[in-house]
Short mmCIF file of C-alpha atoms and ligand atoms in Angstrom, two decimals:
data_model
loop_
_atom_site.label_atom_id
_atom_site.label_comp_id
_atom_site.label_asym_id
_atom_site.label_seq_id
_atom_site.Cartn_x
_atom_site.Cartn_y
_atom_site.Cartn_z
CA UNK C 4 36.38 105.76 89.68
CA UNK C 5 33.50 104.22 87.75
CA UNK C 6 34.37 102.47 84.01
CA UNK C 7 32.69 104.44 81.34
CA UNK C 8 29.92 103.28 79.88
CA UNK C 9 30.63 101.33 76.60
CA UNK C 10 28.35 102.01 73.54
CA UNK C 11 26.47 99.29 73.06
CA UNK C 12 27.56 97.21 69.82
CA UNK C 13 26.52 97.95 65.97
CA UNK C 14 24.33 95.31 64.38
CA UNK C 15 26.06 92.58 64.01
CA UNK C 16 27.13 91.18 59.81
CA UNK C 17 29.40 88.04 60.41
CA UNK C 18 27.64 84.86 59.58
CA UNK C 19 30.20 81.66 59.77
CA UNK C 20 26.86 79.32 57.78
CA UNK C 21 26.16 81.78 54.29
CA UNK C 22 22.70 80.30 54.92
CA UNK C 23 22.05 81.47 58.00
CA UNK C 24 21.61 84.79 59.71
CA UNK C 25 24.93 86.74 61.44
CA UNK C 26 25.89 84.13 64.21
CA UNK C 27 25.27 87.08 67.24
CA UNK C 28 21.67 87.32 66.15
CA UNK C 29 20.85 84.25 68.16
CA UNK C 30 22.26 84.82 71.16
CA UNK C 31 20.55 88.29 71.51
CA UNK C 32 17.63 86.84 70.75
CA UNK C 33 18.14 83.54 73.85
CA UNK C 34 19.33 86.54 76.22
CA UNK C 35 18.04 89.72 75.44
CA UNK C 36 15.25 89.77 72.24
CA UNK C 37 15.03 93.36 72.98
CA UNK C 38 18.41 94.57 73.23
CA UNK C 39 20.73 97.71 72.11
CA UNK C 40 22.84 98.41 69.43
CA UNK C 41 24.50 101.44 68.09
CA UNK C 42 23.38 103.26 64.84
CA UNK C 43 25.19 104.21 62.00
CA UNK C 44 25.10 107.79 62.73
CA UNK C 45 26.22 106.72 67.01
CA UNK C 46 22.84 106.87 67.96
CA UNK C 47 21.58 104.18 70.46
CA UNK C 48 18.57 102.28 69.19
CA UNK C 49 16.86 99.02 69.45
CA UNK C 50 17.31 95.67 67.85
CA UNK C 51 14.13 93.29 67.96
CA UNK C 52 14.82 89.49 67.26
CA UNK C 53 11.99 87.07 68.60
CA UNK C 54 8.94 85.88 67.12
CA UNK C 55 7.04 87.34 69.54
CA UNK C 56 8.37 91.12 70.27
CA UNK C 57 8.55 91.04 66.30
CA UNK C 58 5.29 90.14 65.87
CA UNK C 59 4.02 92.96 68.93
CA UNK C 60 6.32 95.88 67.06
CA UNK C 61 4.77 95.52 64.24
CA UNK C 62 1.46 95.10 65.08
CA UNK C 63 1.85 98.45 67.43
CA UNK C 64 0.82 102.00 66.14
CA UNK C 65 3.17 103.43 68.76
CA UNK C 66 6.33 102.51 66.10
CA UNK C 67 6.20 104.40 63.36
CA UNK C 68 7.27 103.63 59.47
CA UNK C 69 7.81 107.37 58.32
CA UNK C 70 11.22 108.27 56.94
CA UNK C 71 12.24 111.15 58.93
CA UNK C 72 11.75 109.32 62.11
CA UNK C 73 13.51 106.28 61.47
CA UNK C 74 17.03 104.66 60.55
CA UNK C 75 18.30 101.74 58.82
CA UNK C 76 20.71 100.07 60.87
CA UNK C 77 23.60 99.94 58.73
CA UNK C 78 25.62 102.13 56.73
CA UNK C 79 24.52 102.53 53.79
CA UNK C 80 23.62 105.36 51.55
CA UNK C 81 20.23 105.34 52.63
CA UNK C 82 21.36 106.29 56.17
CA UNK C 83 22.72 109.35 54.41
CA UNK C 84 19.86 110.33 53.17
CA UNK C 85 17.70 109.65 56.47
CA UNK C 86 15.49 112.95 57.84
CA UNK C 87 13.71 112.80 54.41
CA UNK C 88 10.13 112.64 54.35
CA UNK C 89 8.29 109.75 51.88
CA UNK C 90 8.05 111.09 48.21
CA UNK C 91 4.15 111.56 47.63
CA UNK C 92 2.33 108.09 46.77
CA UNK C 93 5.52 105.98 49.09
CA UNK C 94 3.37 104.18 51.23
CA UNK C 95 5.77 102.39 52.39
CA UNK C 96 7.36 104.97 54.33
CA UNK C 97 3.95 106.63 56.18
CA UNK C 98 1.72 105.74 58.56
CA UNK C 99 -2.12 106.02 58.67
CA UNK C 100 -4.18 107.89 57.55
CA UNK C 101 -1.85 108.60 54.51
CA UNK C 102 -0.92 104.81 54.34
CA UNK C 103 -4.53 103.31 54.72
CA UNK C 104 -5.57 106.14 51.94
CA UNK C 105 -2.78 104.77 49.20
CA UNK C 106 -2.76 101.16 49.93
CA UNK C 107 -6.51 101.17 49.60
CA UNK C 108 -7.15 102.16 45.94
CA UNK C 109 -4.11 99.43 45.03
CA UNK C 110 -5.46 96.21 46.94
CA UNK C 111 -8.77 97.19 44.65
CA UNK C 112 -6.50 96.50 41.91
CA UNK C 113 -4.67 93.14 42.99
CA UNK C 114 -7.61 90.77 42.30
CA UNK C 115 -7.98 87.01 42.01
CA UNK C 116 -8.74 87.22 38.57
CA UNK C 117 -5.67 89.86 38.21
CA UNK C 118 -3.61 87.34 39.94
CA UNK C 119 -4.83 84.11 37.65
CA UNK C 120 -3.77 85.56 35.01
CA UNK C 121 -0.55 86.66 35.93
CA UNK C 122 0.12 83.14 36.61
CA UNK C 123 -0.49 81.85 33.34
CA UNK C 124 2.08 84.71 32.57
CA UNK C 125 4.47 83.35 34.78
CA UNK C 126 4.12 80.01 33.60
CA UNK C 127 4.73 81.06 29.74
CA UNK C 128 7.31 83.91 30.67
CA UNK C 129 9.10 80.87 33.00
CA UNK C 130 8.91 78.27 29.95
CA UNK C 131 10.41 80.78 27.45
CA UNK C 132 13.62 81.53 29.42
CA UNK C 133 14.19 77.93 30.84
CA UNK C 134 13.77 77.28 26.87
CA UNK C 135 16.87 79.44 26.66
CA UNK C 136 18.53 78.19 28.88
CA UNK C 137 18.80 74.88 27.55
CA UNK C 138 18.96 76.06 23.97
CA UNK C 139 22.28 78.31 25.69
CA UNK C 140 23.44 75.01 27.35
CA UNK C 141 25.73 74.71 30.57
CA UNK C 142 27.01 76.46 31.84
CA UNK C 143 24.42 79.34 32.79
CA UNK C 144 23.99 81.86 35.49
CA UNK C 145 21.04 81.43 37.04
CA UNK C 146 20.78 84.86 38.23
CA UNK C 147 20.61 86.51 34.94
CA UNK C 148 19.10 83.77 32.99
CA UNK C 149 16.16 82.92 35.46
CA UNK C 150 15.76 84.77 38.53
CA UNK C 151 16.25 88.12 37.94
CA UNK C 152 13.62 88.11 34.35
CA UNK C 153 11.11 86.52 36.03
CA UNK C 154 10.14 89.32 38.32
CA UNK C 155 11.13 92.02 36.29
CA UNK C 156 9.43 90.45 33.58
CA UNK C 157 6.27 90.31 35.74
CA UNK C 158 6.24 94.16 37.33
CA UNK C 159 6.44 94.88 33.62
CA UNK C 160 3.30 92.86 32.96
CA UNK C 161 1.35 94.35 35.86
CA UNK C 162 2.40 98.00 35.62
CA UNK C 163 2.27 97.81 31.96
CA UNK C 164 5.52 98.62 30.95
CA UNK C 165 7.25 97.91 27.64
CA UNK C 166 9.73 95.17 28.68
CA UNK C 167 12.05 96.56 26.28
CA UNK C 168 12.25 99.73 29.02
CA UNK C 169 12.97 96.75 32.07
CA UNK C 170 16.91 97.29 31.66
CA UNK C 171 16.96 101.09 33.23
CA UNK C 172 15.00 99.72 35.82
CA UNK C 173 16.70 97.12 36.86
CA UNK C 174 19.83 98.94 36.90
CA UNK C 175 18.04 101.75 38.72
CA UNK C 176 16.79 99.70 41.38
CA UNK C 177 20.24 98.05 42.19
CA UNK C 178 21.60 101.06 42.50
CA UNK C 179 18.94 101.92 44.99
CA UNK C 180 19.41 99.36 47.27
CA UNK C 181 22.61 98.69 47.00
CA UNK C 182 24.84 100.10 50.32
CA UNK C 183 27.83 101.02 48.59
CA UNK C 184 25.84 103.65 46.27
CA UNK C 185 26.38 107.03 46.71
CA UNK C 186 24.09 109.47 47.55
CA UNK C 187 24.36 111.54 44.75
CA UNK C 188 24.04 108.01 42.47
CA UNK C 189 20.92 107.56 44.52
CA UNK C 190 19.48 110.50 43.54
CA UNK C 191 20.26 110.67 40.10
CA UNK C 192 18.83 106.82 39.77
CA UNK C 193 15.47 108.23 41.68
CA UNK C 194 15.44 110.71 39.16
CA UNK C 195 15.41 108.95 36.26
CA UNK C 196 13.36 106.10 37.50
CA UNK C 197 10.74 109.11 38.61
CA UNK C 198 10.54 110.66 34.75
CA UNK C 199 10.09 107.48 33.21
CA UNK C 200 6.87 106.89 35.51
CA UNK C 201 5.76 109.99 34.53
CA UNK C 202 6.02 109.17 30.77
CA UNK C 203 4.64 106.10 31.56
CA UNK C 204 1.67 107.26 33.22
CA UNK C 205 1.08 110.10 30.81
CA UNK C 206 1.12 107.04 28.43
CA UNK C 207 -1.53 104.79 30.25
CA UNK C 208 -3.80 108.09 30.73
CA UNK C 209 -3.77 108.32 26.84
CA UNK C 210 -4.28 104.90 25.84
CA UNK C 211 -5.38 102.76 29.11
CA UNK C 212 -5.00 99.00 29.11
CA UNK C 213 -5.64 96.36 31.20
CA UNK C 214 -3.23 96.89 34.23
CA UNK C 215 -2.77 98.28 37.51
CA UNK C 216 -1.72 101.61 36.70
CA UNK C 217 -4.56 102.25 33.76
CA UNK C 218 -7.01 100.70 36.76
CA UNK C 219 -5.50 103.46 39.40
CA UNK C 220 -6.11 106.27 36.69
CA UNK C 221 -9.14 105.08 36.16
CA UNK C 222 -10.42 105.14 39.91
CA UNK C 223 -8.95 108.39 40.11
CA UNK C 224 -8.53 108.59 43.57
CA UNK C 225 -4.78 109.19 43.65
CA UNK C 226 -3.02 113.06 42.23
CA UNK C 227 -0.34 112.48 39.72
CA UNK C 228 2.84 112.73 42.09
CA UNK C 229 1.07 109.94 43.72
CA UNK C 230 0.59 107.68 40.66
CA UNK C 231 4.17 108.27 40.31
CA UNK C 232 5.23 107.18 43.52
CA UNK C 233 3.06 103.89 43.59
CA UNK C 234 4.21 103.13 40.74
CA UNK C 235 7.96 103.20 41.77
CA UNK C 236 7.03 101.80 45.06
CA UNK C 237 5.65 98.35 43.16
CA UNK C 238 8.80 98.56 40.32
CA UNK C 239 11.29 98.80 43.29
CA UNK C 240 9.50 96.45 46.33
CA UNK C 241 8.64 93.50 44.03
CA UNK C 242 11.93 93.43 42.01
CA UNK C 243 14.57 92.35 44.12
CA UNK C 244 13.20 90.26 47.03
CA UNK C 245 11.60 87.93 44.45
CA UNK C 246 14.54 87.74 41.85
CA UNK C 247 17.15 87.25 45.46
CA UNK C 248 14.20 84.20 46.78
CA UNK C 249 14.40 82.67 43.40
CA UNK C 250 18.36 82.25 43.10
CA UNK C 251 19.34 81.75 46.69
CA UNK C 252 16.05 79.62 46.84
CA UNK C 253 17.72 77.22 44.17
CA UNK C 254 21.22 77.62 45.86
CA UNK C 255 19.65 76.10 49.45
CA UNK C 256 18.27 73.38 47.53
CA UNK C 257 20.92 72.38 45.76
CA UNK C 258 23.50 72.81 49.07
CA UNK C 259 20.45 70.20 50.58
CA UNK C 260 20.63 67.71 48.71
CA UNK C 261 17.92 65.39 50.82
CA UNK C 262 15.25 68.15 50.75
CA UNK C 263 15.91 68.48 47.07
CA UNK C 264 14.94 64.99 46.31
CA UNK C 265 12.42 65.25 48.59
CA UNK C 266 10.49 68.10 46.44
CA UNK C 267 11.37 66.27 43.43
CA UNK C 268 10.05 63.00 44.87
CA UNK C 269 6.69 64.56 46.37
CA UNK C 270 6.09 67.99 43.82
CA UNK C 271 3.04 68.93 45.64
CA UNK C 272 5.28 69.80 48.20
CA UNK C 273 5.90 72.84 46.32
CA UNK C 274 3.31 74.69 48.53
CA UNK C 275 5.02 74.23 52.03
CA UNK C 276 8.67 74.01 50.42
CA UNK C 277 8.47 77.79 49.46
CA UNK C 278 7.06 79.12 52.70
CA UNK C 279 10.00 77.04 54.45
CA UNK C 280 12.61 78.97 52.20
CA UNK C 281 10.99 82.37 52.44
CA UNK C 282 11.11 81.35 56.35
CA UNK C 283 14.89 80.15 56.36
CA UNK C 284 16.62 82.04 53.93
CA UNK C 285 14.36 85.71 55.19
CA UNK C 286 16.10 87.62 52.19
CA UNK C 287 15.64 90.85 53.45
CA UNK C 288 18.41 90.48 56.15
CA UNK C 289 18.42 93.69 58.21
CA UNK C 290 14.49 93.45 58.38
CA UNK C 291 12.27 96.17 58.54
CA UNK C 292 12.88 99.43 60.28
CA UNK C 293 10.87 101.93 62.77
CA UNK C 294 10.97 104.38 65.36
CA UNK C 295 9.04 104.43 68.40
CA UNK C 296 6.39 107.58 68.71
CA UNK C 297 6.12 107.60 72.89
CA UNK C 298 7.91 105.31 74.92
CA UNK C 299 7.17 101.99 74.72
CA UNK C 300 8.11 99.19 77.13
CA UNK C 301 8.75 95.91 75.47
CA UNK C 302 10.42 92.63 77.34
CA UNK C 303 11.36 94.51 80.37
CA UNK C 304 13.10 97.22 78.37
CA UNK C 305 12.30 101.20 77.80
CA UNK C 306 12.32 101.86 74.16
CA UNK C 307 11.98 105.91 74.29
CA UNK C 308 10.61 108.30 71.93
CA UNK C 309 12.13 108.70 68.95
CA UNK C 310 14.15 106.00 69.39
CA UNK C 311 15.41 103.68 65.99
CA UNK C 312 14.19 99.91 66.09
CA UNK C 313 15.27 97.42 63.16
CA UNK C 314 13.14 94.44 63.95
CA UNK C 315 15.05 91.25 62.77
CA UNK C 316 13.09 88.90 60.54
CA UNK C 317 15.77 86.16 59.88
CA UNK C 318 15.95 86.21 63.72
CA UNK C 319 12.28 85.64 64.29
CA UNK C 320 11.93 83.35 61.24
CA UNK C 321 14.66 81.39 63.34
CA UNK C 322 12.77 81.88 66.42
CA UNK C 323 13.33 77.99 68.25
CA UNK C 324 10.08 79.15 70.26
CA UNK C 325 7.94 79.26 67.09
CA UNK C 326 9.98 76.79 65.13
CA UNK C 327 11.44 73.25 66.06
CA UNK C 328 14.23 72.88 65.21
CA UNK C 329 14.98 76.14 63.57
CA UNK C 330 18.32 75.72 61.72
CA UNK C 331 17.06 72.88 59.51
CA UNK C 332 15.69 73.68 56.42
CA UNK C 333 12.49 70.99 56.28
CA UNK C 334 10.75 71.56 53.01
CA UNK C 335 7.83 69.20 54.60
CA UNK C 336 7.46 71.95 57.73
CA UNK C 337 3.78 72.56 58.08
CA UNK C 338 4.23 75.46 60.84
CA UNK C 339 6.25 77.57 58.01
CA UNK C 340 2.87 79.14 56.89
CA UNK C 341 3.43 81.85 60.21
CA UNK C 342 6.49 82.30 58.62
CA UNK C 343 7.50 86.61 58.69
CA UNK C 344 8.92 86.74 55.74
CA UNK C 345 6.27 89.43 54.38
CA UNK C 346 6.32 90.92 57.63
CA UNK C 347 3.16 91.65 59.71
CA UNK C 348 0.93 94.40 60.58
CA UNK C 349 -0.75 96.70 58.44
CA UNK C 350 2.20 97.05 56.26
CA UNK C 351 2.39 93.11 55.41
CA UNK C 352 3.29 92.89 51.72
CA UNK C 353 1.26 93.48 49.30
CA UNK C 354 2.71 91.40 47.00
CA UNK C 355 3.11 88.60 48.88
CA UNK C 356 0.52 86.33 46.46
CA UNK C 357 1.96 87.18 43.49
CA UNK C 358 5.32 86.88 45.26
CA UNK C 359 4.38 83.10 46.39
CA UNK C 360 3.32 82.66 42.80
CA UNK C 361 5.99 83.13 41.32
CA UNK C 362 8.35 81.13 43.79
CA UNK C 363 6.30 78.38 43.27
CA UNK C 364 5.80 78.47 39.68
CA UNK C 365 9.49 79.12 38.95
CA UNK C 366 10.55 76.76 40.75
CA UNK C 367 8.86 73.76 39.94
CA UNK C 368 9.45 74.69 36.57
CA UNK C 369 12.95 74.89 36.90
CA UNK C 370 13.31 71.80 38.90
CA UNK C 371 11.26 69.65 36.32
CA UNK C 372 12.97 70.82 33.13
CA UNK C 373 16.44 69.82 34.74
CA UNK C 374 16.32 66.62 36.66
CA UNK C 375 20.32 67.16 37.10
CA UNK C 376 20.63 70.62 38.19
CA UNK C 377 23.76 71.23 40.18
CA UNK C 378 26.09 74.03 41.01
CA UNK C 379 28.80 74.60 38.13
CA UNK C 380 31.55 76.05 40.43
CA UNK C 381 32.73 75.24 44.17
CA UNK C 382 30.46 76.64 46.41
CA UNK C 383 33.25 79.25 47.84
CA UNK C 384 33.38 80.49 44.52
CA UNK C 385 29.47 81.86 44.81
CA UNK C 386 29.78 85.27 45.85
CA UNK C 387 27.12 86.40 48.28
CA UNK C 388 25.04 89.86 48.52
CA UNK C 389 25.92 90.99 51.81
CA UNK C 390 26.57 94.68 51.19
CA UNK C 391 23.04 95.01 50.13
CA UNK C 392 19.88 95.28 51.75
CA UNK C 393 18.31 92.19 50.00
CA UNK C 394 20.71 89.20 50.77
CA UNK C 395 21.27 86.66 48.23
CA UNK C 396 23.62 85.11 45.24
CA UNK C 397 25.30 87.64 42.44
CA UNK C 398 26.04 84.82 40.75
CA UNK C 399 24.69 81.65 40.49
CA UNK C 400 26.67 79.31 37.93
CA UNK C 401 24.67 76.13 36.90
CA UNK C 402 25.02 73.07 35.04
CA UNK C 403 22.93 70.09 34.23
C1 HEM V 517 9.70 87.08 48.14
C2 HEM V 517 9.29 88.26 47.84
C3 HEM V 517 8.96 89.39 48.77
C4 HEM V 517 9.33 89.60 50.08
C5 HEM V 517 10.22 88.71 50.96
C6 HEM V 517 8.72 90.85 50.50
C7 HEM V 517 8.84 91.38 51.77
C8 HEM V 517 8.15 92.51 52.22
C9 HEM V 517 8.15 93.00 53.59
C10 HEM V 517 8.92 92.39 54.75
C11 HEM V 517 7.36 94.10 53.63
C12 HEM V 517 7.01 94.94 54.88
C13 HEM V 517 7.88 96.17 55.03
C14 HEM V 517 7.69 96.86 56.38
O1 HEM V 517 6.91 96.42 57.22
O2 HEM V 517 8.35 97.89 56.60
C15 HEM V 517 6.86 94.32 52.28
C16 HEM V 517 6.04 95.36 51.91
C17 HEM V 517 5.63 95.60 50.61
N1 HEM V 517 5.85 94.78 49.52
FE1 HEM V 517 6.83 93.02 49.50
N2 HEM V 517 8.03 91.37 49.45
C18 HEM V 517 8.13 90.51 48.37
C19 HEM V 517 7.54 90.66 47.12
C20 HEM V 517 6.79 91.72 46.72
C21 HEM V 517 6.16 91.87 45.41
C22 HEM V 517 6.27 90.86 44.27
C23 HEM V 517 5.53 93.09 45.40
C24 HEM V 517 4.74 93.80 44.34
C25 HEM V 517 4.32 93.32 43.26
C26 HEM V 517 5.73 93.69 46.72
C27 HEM V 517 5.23 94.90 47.12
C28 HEM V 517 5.25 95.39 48.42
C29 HEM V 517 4.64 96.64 48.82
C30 HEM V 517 3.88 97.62 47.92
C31 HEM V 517 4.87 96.77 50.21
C32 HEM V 517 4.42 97.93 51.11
C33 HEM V 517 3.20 97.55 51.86
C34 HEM V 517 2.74 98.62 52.85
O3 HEM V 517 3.54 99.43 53.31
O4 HEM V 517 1.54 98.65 53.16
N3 HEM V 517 6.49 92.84 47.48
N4 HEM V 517 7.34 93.33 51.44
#
């Protein structure tokens, strides 16, 4: 009698380096970089993890982004919620011609001037907390004093929000994209993050200002729902990836000790040194999700339609095809510009200037105010983000 077939395995979680991706990912990707795995709900889907396929996925209008269609590859209360379609103005989540329509009217609004002077607000937000921080004295989390304000501090600036309000967003969006939320707690946190938009934009409609949300009212191409939803989309996307790069950013430094002293040694490093962490470190560690719209075939395999497909950017970003030497972190690595941090394709981040911005700015700053910066507390005693879908550090105790 034949042997049953075996489901093929979940995506795998266990990582034996905290710095690296889940051990398993790399031998998929040397045997198989289009291989199997089983989805949360026991559906049998795809996982993606070289350079290459990555890079063809997401540059393919045969996968698509939309909610309904797709699945997140772990459990998490997101996978509850799966089979909904993108709230109005979610871009994210939809494919063209809805996604060219929304993204259009916001890259309008992310100019170079825009972005110039949001650095000079980066630099003076940056100096005021690291001001605090040594006014507070060691020993300080790093998390709450540094990395998480800086971002939040910034969406605040762009959208115009009162940063007095940032505190029910931030708590909002952790609940959003944290896996061990439930899906009522999701809803209720979408539900209060969607009326203060709507106060907000009623606000900026009244009294406009310089910012993106005045400059998308004033275009008035998008309907208020979508205004809404663009607005959410830019408070939740450029919150947590940023504040996660900024602490676990330090953390790799300071756990590497001879790249650390080479950025302090050579600061215009700062450039290549960031795109070698977003590269290495590839916060968002279950990548980014989509399902296929015919059947595609991909590195010898059939990937039907309607099939799942979480395409593994730590894996590529560790690719040893595309990188030498993948598993060293080399702050002086020219080839980390192709880095897929921001992903590819026509959904590519956005934010990915403003993002690089603010790595660089922060950091440098940070590393210049403390010449001794060093971990307060054993390294076991970090605790790690891996329930959630942006990896990183909770906690990140400092002294100096
Ligand atoms: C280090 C920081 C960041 C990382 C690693 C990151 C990563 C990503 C990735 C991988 C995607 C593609 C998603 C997909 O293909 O499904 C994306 C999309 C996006 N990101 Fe970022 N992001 C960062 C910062 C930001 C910031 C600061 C903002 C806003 C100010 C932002 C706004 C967006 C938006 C609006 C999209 C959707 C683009 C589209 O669908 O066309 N991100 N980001």
């Amino acid at each position: 009698m034949a042997d049953a077939p075996t489901a093929p395995p979940p995506h795998p979680t266990h990582r034996s380096d905290l710095l690296s991706p889940p051990d398993e990912l790399r031998r998929l990707r040397d045997e198989s970089p289009v291989s199997e795995i089983t989805y949360p709900d026991g559906t049998s889907g795809w996982l993606v993890t070289s350079y290459a396929a990555a890079r063809a996925v997401l540059a393919d209008r045969r996968f698509s982004v939309r909610n309904e269609l797709r699945q997140f590859p772990v459990r998490s209360a997101e996978t509850e919620l799966k089979g909904q379609p993108a709230a109005p103005g979610w871009f994210i989540a939809m494919d063209p011609p809805d996604h060219t329509r929304l993204r259009r009217p916001l890259i309008a609004q992310f100019t170079m001037s825009r972005m110039r002077a949001l650095s000079s607000k980066i630099e003076e937000i940056t100096a005021g907390l690291l001001d605090e921080m040594a006014e507070h004295g060691p020993p300080v989390d790093l998390v709450e004093a540094f990395a998480k304000p800086i971002p939040s501090l910034m969406i605040c600036e762009m959208l115009g929000v009162p940063y007095s309000e940032r505190e029910q967003f931030q708590q909002n969006t952790e609940t959003m994209t944290s896996f061990t939320s439930k899906p009522e707690e999701l809803v209720a946190a979408y539900q209060e993050y969607y009326s203060f938009m709507d106060r907000l934009k009623d606000r900026k409609r009244a009294d406009p200002a310089d910012d993106i949300l005045s400059g998308l009212i004033a275009a008035d191409e998008l309907s208020d729902a979508e205004l809404i939803g663009v607005g959410l989309l830019l408070l939740s996307a450029g919150y947590e990836p940023p504040a996660n790069m900024l602490s676990l950013g330090t953390y790799a430094l300071l756990r590497h000790p001879a790249q650390l002293a080479a950025l302090r040694g050579e600061p215009s490093l700062i450039d290549t040194a960031v795109e070698e962490l977003l590269r290495y470190l590839s916060v968002l560690q279950y990548g980014v999700i989509r399902a296929a719209l015919e059947d595609v075939e991909l590195e010898g395999r059939l990937i039907r339609a309607g099939d799942p497909v979480t395409i593994s950017l730590p894996a590529a970003n560790r690719d040893p095809e595309r990188f030498e030497d993948p598993d060293t972190l080399d702050v002086t690595r020219r080839s980390a510009t192709v880095q897929m941090a921001f992903g590819h394709g026509i959904h590519q981040c956005l934010g990915q200037q403003l993002a690089r911005r603010q790595l660089r700015i922060g950091l440098s700053m940070l590393l210049d105010r403390f010449p001794g910066l060093r971990l307060a507390v054993p390294v076991e005693e970090i605790p790690m983000r891996d329930d959630m879908r942006v990896y990183g550090v909770r906690e990140l105790p400092v002294a100096w």
